[in-house]
PDB file of C-alpha atoms in Angstrom:
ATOM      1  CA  UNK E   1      28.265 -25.944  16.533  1.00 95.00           C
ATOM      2  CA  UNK E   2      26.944 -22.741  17.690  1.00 97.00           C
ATOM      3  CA  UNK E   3      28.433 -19.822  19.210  1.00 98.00           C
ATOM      4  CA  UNK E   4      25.292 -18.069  21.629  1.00 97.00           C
ATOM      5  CA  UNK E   5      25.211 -14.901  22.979  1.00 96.00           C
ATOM      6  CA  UNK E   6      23.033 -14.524  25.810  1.00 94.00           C
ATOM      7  CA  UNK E   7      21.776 -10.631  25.500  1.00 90.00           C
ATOM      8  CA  UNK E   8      21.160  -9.086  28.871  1.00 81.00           C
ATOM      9  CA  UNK E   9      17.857  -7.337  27.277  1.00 70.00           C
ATOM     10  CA  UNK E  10      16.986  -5.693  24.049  1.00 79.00           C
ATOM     11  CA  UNK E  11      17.043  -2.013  24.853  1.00 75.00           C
ATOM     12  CA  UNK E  12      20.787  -2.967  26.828  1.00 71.00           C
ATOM     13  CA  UNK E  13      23.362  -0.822  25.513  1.00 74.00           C
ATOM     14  CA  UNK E  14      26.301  -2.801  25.945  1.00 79.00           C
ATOM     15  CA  UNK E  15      24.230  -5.612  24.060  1.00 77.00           C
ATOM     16  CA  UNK E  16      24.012  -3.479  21.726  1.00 80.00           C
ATOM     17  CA  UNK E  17      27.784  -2.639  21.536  1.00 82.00           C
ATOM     18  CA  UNK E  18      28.253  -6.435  21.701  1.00 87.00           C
ATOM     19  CA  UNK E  19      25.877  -7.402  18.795  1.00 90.00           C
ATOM     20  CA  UNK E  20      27.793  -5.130  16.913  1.00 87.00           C
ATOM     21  CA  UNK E  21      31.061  -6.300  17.440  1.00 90.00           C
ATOM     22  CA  UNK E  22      29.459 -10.027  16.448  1.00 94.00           C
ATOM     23  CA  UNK E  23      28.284  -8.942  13.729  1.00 91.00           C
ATOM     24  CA  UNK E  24      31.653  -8.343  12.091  1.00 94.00           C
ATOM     25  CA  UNK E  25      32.462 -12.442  12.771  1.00 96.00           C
ATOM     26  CA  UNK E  26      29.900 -13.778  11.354  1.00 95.00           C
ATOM     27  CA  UNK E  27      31.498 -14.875   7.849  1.00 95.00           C
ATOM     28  CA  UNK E  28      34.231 -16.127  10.286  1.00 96.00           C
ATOM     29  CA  UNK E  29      31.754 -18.419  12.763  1.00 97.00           C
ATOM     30  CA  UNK E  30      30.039 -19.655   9.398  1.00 96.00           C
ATOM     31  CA  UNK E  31      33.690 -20.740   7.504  1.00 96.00           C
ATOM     32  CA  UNK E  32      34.136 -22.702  10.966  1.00 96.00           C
ATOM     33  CA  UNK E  33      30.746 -24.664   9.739  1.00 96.00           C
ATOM     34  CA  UNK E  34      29.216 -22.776  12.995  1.00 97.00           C
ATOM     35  CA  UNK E  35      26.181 -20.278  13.311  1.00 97.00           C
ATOM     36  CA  UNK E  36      26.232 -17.602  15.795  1.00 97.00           C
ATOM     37  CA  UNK E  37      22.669 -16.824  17.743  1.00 96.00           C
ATOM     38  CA  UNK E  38      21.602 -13.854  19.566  1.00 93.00           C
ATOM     39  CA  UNK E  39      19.474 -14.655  22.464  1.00 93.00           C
ATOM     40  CA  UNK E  40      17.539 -12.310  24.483  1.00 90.00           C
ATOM     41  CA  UNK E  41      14.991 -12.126  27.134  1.00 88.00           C
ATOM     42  CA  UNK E  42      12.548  -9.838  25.516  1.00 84.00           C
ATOM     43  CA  UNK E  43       9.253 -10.163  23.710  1.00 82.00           C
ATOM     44  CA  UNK E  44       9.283 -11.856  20.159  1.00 86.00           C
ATOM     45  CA  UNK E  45       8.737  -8.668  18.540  1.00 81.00           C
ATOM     46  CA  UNK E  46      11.578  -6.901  20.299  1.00 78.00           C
ATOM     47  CA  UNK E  47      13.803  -9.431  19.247  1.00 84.00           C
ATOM     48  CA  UNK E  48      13.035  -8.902  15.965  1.00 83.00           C
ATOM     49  CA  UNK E  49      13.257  -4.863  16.360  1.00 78.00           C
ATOM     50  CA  UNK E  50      16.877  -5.845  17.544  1.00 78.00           C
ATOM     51  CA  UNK E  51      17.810  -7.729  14.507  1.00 85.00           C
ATOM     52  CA  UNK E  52      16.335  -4.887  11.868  1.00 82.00           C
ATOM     53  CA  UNK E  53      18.320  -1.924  14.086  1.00 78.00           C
ATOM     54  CA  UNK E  54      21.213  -3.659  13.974  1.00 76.00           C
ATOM     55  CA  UNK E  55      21.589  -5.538  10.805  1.00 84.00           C
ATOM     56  CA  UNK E  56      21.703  -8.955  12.477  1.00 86.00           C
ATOM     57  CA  UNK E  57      21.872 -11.337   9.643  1.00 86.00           C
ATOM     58  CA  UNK E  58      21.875 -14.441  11.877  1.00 91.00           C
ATOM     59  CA  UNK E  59      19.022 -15.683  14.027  1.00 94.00           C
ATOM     60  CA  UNK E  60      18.367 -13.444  17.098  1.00 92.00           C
ATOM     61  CA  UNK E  61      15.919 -15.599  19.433  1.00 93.00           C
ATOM     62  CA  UNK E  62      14.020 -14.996  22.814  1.00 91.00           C
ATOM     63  CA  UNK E  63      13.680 -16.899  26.216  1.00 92.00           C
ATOM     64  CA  UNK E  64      11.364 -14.940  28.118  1.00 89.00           C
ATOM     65  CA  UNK E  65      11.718 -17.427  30.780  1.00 90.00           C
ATOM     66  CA  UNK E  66      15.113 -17.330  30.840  1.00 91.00           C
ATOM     67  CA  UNK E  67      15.354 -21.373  30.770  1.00 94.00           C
ATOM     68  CA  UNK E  68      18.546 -21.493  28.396  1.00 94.00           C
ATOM     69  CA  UNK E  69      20.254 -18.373  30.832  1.00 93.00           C
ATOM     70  CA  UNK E  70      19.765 -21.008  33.828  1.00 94.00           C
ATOM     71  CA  UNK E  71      20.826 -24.133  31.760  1.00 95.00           C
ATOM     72  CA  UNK E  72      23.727 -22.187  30.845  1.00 95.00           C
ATOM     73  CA  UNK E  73      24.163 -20.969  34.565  1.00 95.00           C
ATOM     74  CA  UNK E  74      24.513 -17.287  33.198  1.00 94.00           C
ATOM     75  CA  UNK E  75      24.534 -14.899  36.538  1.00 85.00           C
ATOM     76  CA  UNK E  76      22.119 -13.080  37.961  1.00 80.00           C
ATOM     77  CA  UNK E  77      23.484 -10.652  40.467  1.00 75.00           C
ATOM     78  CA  UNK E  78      21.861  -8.402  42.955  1.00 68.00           C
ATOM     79  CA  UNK E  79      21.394  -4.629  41.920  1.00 67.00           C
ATOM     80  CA  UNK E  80      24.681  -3.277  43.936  1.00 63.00           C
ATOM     81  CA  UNK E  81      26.122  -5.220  40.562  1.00 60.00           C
ATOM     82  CA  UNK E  82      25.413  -2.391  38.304  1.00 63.00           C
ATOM     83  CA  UNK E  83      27.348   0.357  40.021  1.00 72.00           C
ATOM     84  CA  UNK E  84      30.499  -1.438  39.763  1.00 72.00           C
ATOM     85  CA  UNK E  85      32.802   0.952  38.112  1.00 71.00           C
ATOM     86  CA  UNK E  86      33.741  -1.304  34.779  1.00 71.00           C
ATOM     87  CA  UNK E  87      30.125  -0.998  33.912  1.00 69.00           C
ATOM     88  CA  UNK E  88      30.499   2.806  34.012  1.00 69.00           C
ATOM     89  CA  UNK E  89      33.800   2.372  31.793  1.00 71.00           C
ATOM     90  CA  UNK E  90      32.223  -0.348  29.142  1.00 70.00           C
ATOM     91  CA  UNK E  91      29.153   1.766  29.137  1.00 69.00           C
ATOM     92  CA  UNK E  92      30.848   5.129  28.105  1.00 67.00           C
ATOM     93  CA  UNK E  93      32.815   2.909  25.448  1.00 72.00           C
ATOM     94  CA  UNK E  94      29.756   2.054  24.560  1.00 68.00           C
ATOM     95  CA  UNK E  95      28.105   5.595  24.044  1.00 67.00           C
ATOM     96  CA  UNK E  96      31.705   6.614  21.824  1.00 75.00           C
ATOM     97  CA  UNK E  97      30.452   3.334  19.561  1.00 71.00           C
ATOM     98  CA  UNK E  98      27.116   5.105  19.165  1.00 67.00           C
ATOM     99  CA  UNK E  99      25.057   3.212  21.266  1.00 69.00           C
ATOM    100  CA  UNK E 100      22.433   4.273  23.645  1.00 67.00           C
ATOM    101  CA  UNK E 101      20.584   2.498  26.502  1.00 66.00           C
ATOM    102  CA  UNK E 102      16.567   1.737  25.771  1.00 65.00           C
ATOM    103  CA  UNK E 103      13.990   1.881  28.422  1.00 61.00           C
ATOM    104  CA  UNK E 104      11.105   0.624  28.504  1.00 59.00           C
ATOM    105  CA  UNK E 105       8.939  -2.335  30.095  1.00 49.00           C
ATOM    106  CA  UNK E 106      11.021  -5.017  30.902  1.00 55.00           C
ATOM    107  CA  UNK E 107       8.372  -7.441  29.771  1.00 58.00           C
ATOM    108  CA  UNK E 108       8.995  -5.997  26.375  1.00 65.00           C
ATOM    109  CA  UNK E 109      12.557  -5.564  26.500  1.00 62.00           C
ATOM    110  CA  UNK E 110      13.749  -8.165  28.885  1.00 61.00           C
ATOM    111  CA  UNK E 111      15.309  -8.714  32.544  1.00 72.00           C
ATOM    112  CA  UNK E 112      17.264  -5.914  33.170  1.00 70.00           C
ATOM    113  CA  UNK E 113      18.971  -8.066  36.084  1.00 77.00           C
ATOM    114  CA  UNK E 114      19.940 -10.521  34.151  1.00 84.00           C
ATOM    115  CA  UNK E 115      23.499 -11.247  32.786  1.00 88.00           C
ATOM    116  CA  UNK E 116      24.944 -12.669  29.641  1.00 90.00           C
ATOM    117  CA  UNK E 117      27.662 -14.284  28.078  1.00 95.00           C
ATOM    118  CA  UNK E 118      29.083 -16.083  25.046  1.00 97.00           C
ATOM    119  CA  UNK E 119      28.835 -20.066  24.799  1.00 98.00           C
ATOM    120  CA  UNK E 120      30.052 -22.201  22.609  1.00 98.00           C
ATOM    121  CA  UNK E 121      28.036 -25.881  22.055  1.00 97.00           C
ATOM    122  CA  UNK E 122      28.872 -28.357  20.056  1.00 95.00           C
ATOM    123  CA  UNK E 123      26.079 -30.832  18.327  1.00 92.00           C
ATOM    124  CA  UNK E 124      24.459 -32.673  20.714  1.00 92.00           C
ATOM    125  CA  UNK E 125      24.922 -30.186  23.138  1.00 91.00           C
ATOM    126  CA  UNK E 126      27.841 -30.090  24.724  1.00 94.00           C
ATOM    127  CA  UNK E 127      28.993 -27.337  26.379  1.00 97.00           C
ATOM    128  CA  UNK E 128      32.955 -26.840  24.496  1.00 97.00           C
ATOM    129  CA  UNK E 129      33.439 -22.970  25.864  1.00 97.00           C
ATOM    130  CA  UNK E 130      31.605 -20.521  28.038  1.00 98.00           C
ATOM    131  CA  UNK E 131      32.250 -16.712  28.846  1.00 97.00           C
ATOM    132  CA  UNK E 132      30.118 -16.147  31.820  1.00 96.00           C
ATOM    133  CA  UNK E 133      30.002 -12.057  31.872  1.00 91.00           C
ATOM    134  CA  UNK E 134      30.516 -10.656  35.674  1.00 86.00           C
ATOM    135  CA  UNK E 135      29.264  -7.463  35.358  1.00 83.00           C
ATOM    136  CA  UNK E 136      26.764  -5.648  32.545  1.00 79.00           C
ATOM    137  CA  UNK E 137      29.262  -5.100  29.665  1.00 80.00           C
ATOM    138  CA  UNK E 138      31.618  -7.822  30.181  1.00 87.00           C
ATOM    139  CA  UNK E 139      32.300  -9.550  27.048  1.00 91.00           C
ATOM    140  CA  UNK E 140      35.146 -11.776  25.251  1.00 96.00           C
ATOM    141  CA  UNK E 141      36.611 -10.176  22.764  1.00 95.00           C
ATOM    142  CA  UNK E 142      35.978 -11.544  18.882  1.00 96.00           C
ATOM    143  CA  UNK E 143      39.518 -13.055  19.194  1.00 97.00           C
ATOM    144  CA  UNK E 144      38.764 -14.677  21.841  1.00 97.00           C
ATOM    145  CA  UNK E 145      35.514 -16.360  20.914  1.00 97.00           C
ATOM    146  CA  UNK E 146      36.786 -17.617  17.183  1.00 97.00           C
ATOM    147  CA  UNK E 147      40.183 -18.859  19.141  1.00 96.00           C
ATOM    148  CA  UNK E 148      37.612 -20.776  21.391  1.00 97.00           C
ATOM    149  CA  UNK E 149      35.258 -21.731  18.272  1.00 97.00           C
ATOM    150  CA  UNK E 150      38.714 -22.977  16.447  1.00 96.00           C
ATOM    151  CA  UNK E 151      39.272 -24.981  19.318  1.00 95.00           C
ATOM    152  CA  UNK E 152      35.998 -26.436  19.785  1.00 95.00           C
ATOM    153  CA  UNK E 153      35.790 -27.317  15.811  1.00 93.00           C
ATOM    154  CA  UNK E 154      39.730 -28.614  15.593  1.00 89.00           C
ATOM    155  CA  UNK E 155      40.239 -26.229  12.812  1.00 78.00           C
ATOM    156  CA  UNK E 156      43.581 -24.246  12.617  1.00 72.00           C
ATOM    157  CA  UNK E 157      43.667 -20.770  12.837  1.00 64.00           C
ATOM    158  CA  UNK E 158      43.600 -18.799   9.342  1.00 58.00           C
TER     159      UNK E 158
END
């Protein structure tokens, strides 16, 4: 199975915030027999300056075309989106966690409209959990995804 997070962009700062949390599951996602992947909408070599800034060890891919984000059916909301006050919140939680918002061209970094999420697909690909974010910053928890990845794997929790 493999648990994939769908980055907004590469220079996003609650991606950023997000990989970071990740990051501290990994061991977890791989003792579930699972991989977790980081995918963006950036150019190739942006993802890569994402993995190296923030010590991804597990693959971090792109989709500048954003197929997998429709295939998924991640949202894509209209600009009033990004004023909603939780992205405010998430994003000053964000700063406190060190993390600061990239600009750039989006062609580089990715679609700044676009939203994420956190999916869960089993072999074969079937779709066994999806977090669908509804606003820039909103992200399950790391409880929340290895309950899910538990769940979609049948093991028992530690």
């Amino acid at each position: 199975p493999a648990v994939i997070a769908l980055l907004r962009h590469f220079g996003c700062i609650f991606c950023k915030d997000q990989a970071a949390a990740l990051r501290a599951i990994v061991p977890e996602v791989h003792a579930l027999g699972a991989e977790l992947v980081m995918l963006g909408s950036g150019a190739p070599q942006m993802a890569g300056f994402f993995a190296e800034d923030y010590r991804i060890a597990t693959p971090v891919l792109t989709d500048p075309t954003r197929e997998v984000y429709r295939a998924l059916e991640a949202r894509r909301p209209g600009h009033l989106a990004f004023i909603d006050p939780r992205v405010f919140v998430r994003g000053a939680l964000a700063i406190l966690h060190g993390h600061m918002q990239q600009f750039g061209p989006m062609d580089e970094l990715g679609d700044n409209t676009q939203l994420g999420g956190v999916f869960i697909v089993r072999p074969g690909g079937d779709l066994a959990w999806a977090h669908r974010s509804a606003f820039a910053g909103d992200h399950p928890t790391n409880d929340e995804v290895l309950v899910a990845l538990r769940a979609a794997t049948g093991a028992r929790a530690a």
